PDB file of C-alpha atoms and ligand atoms in Angstrom:
ATOM      1  CA  MET M   1       0.000   0.000   0.000  1.00  0.00           C
ATOM      2  CA  LYS M   2       1.476   3.354  -1.100  1.00  0.00           C
ATOM      3  CA  LYS M   3       0.984   5.927   1.676  1.00  0.00           C
ATOM      4  CA  VAL M   4       0.847   9.635   0.876  1.00  0.00           C
ATOM      5  CA  ILE M   5       0.954  12.605   3.244  1.00  0.00           C
ATOM      6  CA  THR M   6       0.233  16.285   2.803  1.00  0.00           C
ATOM      7  CA  TYR M   7      -0.095  19.178   5.252  1.00  0.00           C
ATOM      8  CA  GLY M   8      -2.071  22.365   5.516  1.00  0.00           C
ATOM      9  CA  THR M   9      -4.609  24.595   7.231  1.00  0.00           C
ATOM     10  CA  PHE M  10      -7.505  23.692   4.882  1.00  0.00           C
ATOM     11  CA  ASP M  11      -9.716  26.505   6.161  1.00  0.00           C
ATOM     12  CA  LEU M  12     -12.929  27.384   4.261  1.00  0.00           C
ATOM     13  CA  ILE M  13     -12.368  24.330   2.036  1.00  0.00           C
ATOM     14  CA  HIS M  14     -12.466  25.230  -1.684  1.00  0.00           C
ATOM     15  CA  HIS M  15     -11.812  23.542  -5.006  1.00  0.00           C
ATOM     16  CA  GLY M  16      -8.089  24.306  -4.807  1.00  0.00           C
ATOM     17  CA  HIS M  17      -7.889  22.196  -1.661  1.00  0.00           C
ATOM     18  CA  ILE M  18     -10.020  19.455  -3.222  1.00  0.00           C
ATOM     19  CA  ASN M  19      -7.769  19.440  -6.313  1.00  0.00           C
ATOM     20  CA  ILE M  20      -4.621  18.870  -4.264  1.00  0.00           C
ATOM     21  CA  LEU M  21      -6.270  16.220  -2.082  1.00  0.00           C
ATOM     22  CA  ARG M  22      -7.647  14.390  -5.121  1.00  0.00           C
ATOM     23  CA  ARG M  23      -4.323  14.405  -6.955  1.00  0.00           C
ATOM     24  CA  ALA M  24      -2.400  13.437  -3.810  1.00  0.00           C
ATOM     25  CA  LYS M  25      -4.695  10.440  -3.323  1.00  0.00           C
ATOM     26  CA  GLU M  26      -4.327   9.510  -7.009  1.00  0.00           C
ATOM     27  CA  CYS M  27      -0.569   9.195  -6.375  1.00  0.00           C
ATOM     28  CA  GLY M  28      -1.102   6.341  -3.906  1.00  0.00           C
ATOM     29  CA  ASP M  29      -3.575   4.227  -1.964  1.00  0.00           C
ATOM     30  CA  TYR M  30      -3.875   5.948   1.406  1.00  0.00           C
ATOM     31  CA  LEU M  31      -3.799   9.701   2.101  1.00  0.00           C
ATOM     32  CA  ILE M  32      -2.968  11.207   5.471  1.00  0.00           C
ATOM     33  CA  VAL M  33      -3.496  14.938   5.997  1.00  0.00           C
ATOM     34  CA  GLY M  34      -1.412  16.762   8.618  1.00  0.00           C
ATOM     35  CA  LEU M  35      -3.894  19.439   9.639  1.00  0.00           C
ATOM     36  CA  SER M  36      -2.470  22.613  11.170  1.00  0.00           C
ATOM     37  CA  SER M  37      -3.608  23.097  14.758  1.00  0.00           C
ATOM     38  CA  ASP M  38      -5.054  26.447  15.790  1.00  0.00           C
ATOM     39  CA  GLU M  39      -1.867  27.158  17.743  1.00  0.00           C
ATOM     40  CA  PHE M  40       0.362  26.294  14.747  1.00  0.00           C
ATOM     41  CA  ASN M  41      -1.772  28.519  12.552  1.00  0.00           C
ATOM     42  CA  GLU M  42      -0.951  31.387  14.892  1.00  0.00           C
ATOM     43  CA  LEU M  43       2.731  30.562  14.394  1.00  0.00           C
ATOM     44  CA  LYS M  44       2.114  30.555  10.628  1.00  0.00           C
ATOM     45  CA  GLY M  45       0.420  33.943  10.951  1.00  0.00           C
ATOM     46  CA  LYS M  46      -2.884  32.486   9.757  1.00  0.00           C
ATOM     47  CA  ALA M  47      -6.177  32.927  11.586  1.00  0.00           C
ATOM     48  CA  ALA M  48      -8.461  30.131  10.442  1.00  0.00           C
ATOM     49  CA  TYR M  49     -12.210  30.829  10.379  1.00  0.00           C
ATOM     50  CA  HIS M  50     -12.971  27.230  11.456  1.00  0.00           C
ATOM     51  CA  ALA M  51     -11.344  25.790  14.566  1.00  0.00           C
ATOM     52  CA  TYR M  52      -9.240  22.620  14.289  1.00  0.00           C
ATOM     53  CA  GLU M  53     -12.057  20.186  15.212  1.00  0.00           C
ATOM     54  CA  GLU M  54     -14.375  21.624  12.555  1.00  0.00           C
ATOM     55  CA  ARG M  55     -11.634  21.628   9.898  1.00  0.00           C
ATOM     56  CA  LYS M  56     -10.817  18.032  10.865  1.00  0.00           C
ATOM     57  CA  MET M  57     -14.431  16.911  10.592  1.00  0.00           C
ATOM     58  CA  ILE M  58     -14.773  18.546   7.165  1.00  0.00           C
ATOM     59  CA  LEU M  59     -11.552  16.951   5.883  1.00  0.00           C
ATOM     60  CA  GLU M  60     -12.575  13.513   7.198  1.00  0.00           C
ATOM     61  CA  SER M  61     -15.771  13.784   5.129  1.00  0.00           C
ATOM     62  CA  ILE M  62     -13.797  14.182   1.886  1.00  0.00           C
ATOM     63  CA  ARG M  63     -13.611  10.923  -0.097  1.00  0.00           C
ATOM     64  CA  TYR M  64      -9.866  11.346  -0.881  1.00  0.00           C
ATOM     65  CA  VAL M  65      -8.832  11.677   2.773  1.00  0.00           C
ATOM     66  CA  ASP M  66      -8.180   8.483   4.753  1.00  0.00           C
ATOM     67  CA  GLU M  67      -6.773   9.931   7.965  1.00  0.00           C
ATOM     68  CA  VAL M  68      -6.240  13.325   9.577  1.00  0.00           C
ATOM     69  CA  ILE M  69      -3.460  13.965  12.099  1.00  0.00           C
ATOM     70  CA  PRO M  70      -2.598  17.236  13.858  1.00  0.00           C
ATOM     71  CA  GLU M  71       0.238  19.398  12.589  1.00  0.00           C
ATOM     72  CA  HIS M  72       1.721  21.157  15.613  1.00  0.00           C
ATOM     73  CA  ASN M  73       5.008  22.500  14.179  1.00  0.00           C
ATOM     74  CA  TRP M  74       7.306  22.704  11.141  1.00  0.00           C
ATOM     75  CA  GLU M  75       9.638  20.015  12.485  1.00  0.00           C
ATOM     76  CA  GLN M  76       7.333  17.000  12.852  1.00  0.00           C
ATOM     77  CA  LYS M  77       7.305  15.882   9.205  1.00  0.00           C
ATOM     78  CA  VAL M  78      10.280  13.466   9.403  1.00  0.00           C
ATOM     79  CA  LYS M  79       8.817  11.859  12.528  1.00  0.00           C
ATOM     80  CA  ASP M  80       5.430  11.563  10.820  1.00  0.00           C
ATOM     81  CA  ILE M  81       6.983  10.042   7.685  1.00  0.00           C
ATOM     82  CA  LYS M  82       8.653   7.365   9.826  1.00  0.00           C
ATOM     83  CA  LYS M  83       5.708   6.837  12.204  1.00  0.00           C
ATOM     84  CA  TYR M  84       3.157   6.401   9.391  1.00  0.00           C
ATOM     85  CA  ASP M  85       5.540   4.642   6.976  1.00  0.00           C
ATOM     86  CA  ILE M  86       4.979   7.316   4.310  1.00  0.00           C
ATOM     87  CA  ASP M  87       6.149   6.722   0.734  1.00  0.00           C
ATOM     88  CA  LEU M  88       5.265  10.106  -0.775  1.00  0.00           C
ATOM     89  CA  PHE M  89       5.059  13.682   0.516  1.00  0.00           C
ATOM     90  CA  VAL M  90       2.900  16.022  -1.589  1.00  0.00           C
ATOM     91  CA  MET M  91       2.450  19.797  -1.432  1.00  0.00           C
ATOM     92  CA  GLY M  92       1.146  22.474  -3.779  1.00  0.00           C
ATOM     93  CA  SER M  93       3.682  24.238  -6.002  1.00  0.00           C
ATOM     94  CA  ASP M  94       3.629  27.382  -3.849  1.00  0.00           C
ATOM     95  CA  TRP M  95       5.887  25.277  -1.595  1.00  0.00           C
ATOM     96  CA  GLU M  96       8.173  24.200  -4.467  1.00  0.00           C
ATOM     97  CA  GLY M  97      11.578  23.231  -3.053  1.00  0.00           C
ATOM     98  CA  LYS M  98      10.740  24.166   0.534  1.00  0.00           C
ATOM     99  CA  PHE M  99      10.609  20.563   1.788  1.00  0.00           C
ATOM    100  CA  ASP M 100      13.306  18.963  -0.381  1.00  0.00           C
ATOM    101  CA  GLU M 101      15.189  17.833   2.740  1.00  0.00           C
ATOM    102  CA  LEU M 102      12.436  15.220   3.125  1.00  0.00           C
ATOM    103  CA  LYS M 103      13.787  13.478  -0.009  1.00  0.00           C
ATOM    104  CA  GLU M 104      16.114  11.564   2.349  1.00  0.00           C
ATOM    105  CA  HIS M 105      13.049   9.871   3.827  1.00  0.00           C
ATOM    106  CA  CYS M 106      10.447   9.600   1.059  1.00  0.00           C
ATOM    107  CA  GLU M 107       9.513  10.776  -2.426  1.00  0.00           C
ATOM    108  CA  VAL M 108       8.666  14.521  -2.548  1.00  0.00           C
ATOM    109  CA  VAL M 109       6.274  15.936  -5.167  1.00  0.00           C
ATOM    110  CA  TYR M 110       4.959  19.477  -5.617  1.00  0.00           C
ATOM    111  CA  LEU M 111       1.738  19.636  -7.647  1.00  0.00           C
ATOM    112  CA  PRO M 112       0.562  22.724  -9.560  1.00  0.00           C
ATOM    113  CA  ARG M 113      -1.467  25.027  -7.362  1.00  0.00           C
ATOM    114  CA  THR M 114      -5.040  25.776  -8.516  1.00  0.00           C
ATOM    115  CA  ASP M 115      -5.054  29.336  -9.867  1.00  0.00           C
ATOM    116  CA  GLY M 116      -7.639  31.953  -8.946  1.00  0.00           C
ATOM    117  CA  ILE M 117      -8.730  30.639  -5.558  1.00  0.00           C
ATOM    118  CA  SER M 118      -7.465  30.880  -1.997  1.00  0.00           C
ATOM    119  CA  THR M 119      -9.006  31.197   1.443  1.00  0.00           C
ATOM    120  CA  THR M 120      -7.670  34.757   1.602  1.00  0.00           C
ATOM    121  CA  LYS M 121      -9.368  35.587  -1.725  1.00  0.00           C
ATOM    122  CA  ILE M 122     -12.667  34.205  -0.439  1.00  0.00           C
ATOM    123  CA  LYS M 123     -12.433  36.391   2.667  1.00  0.00           C
ATOM    124  CA  MET M 124     -11.498  39.503   0.649  1.00  0.00           C
ATOM    125  CA  ASP M 125     -14.217  38.963  -1.953  1.00  0.00           C
ATOM    126  CA  LEU M 126     -16.842  38.566   0.770  1.00  0.00           C
ATOM    127  CA  LEU M 127     -15.591  41.724   2.479  1.00  0.00           C
ATOM    128  CA  ASN M 128     -15.775  43.759  -0.715  1.00  0.00           C
ATOM    129  CA  ASN M 129     -19.169  42.546  -1.951  1.00  0.00           C
TER     130      ASN M 129
HETATM  131  N1  C2G U 201      -3.485  24.776  -2.504  1.00  0.00           N
HETATM  132  C1  C2G U 201      -3.582  24.623  -3.887  1.00  0.00           C
HETATM  133  N2  C2G U 201      -4.260  25.535  -4.610  1.00  0.00           N
HETATM  134  C2  C2G U 201      -4.842  26.598  -4.009  1.00  0.00           C
HETATM  135  C3  C2G U 201      -4.768  26.757  -2.610  1.00  0.00           C
HETATM  136  C4  C2G U 201      -4.079  25.825  -1.858  1.00  0.00           C
HETATM  137  O1  C2G U 201      -3.046  23.642  -4.446  1.00  0.00           O
HETATM  138  N3  C2G U 201      -5.508  27.513  -4.777  1.00  0.00           N
HETATM  139  C5  C2G U 201      -2.737  23.773  -1.738  1.00  0.00           C
HETATM  140  C6  C2G U 201      -1.502  24.342  -1.065  1.00  0.00           C
HETATM  141  O2  C2G U 201      -0.421  24.403  -1.980  1.00  0.00           O
HETATM  142  C7  C2G U 201      -1.255  23.326   0.049  1.00  0.00           C
HETATM  143  C8  C2G U 201      -2.682  22.867   0.405  1.00  0.00           C
HETATM  144  O3  C2G U 201      -3.532  23.285  -0.681  1.00  0.00           O
HETATM  145  O4  C2G U 201      -0.518  22.218  -0.467  1.00  0.00           O
HETATM  146  C9  C2G U 201      -3.180  23.466   1.693  1.00  0.00           C
HETATM  147  O5  C2G U 201      -3.071  24.880   1.579  1.00  0.00           O
HETATM  148  P1  C2G U 201      -3.262  25.755   2.922  1.00  0.00           P
HETATM  149  O6  C2G U 201      -4.422  25.281   3.675  1.00  0.00           O
HETATM  150  O7  C2G U 201      -3.124  27.186   2.534  1.00  0.00           O
HETATM  151  O8  C2G U 201      -1.970  25.310   3.775  1.00  0.00           O
HETATM  152  P2  C2G U 201      -0.607  26.129   3.974  1.00  0.00           P
HETATM  153  O9  C2G U 201      -0.866  27.391   4.691  1.00  0.00           O
HETATM  154  O10 C2G U 201       0.067  26.143   2.672  1.00  0.00           O
HETATM  155  O11 C2G U 201       0.162  25.202   5.050  1.00  0.00           O
HETATM  156  O12 C2G U 201       3.597  22.436   6.769  1.00  0.00           O
HETATM  157  C10 C2G U 201       2.917  22.862   5.611  1.00  0.00           C
HETATM  158  C11 C2G U 201       1.880  23.911   5.946  1.00  0.00           C
HETATM  159  O13 C2G U 201       1.010  23.475   6.972  1.00  0.00           O
HETATM  160  C12 C2G U 201       1.109  24.270   4.688  1.00  0.00           C
END
């Protein structure tokens, strides 16, 4: 079984998130999502609209997602890759090259980001309408 992992905040889920989750799952058989905790979001300078538990519940309802684990910090990825016996790490292309050190532990793939949508854009568009 080929196990894939990806990480993110996944707030206000949109088709860009679904596209990356779908393609990540298509790369293997089992997809784990490392979901940023509310505290880690603060560290990332992101204020999610939905709290962790709600974002987790939404992700777990998506057909491509097999398991959701908490992402507490930048450093946990190697431990996660070993703990969950991960074969492939996937991120959107806005992270191109940023996690290449993980290539020592598993395959690393950056997939094209979906243009024209982001959680920030949703928030701004709603503010301005
Ligand atoms: N994404 C995408 N297309 C978009 C928006 C997001 O492909 N239009 C992808 C991102 O590239 C990322 C994933 O969706 O791979 C989740 O994006 P975010 O929720 O914004 O997560 P991010 O803030 O990038 O956090 O340790 C990694 C971080 O937790 C990633």
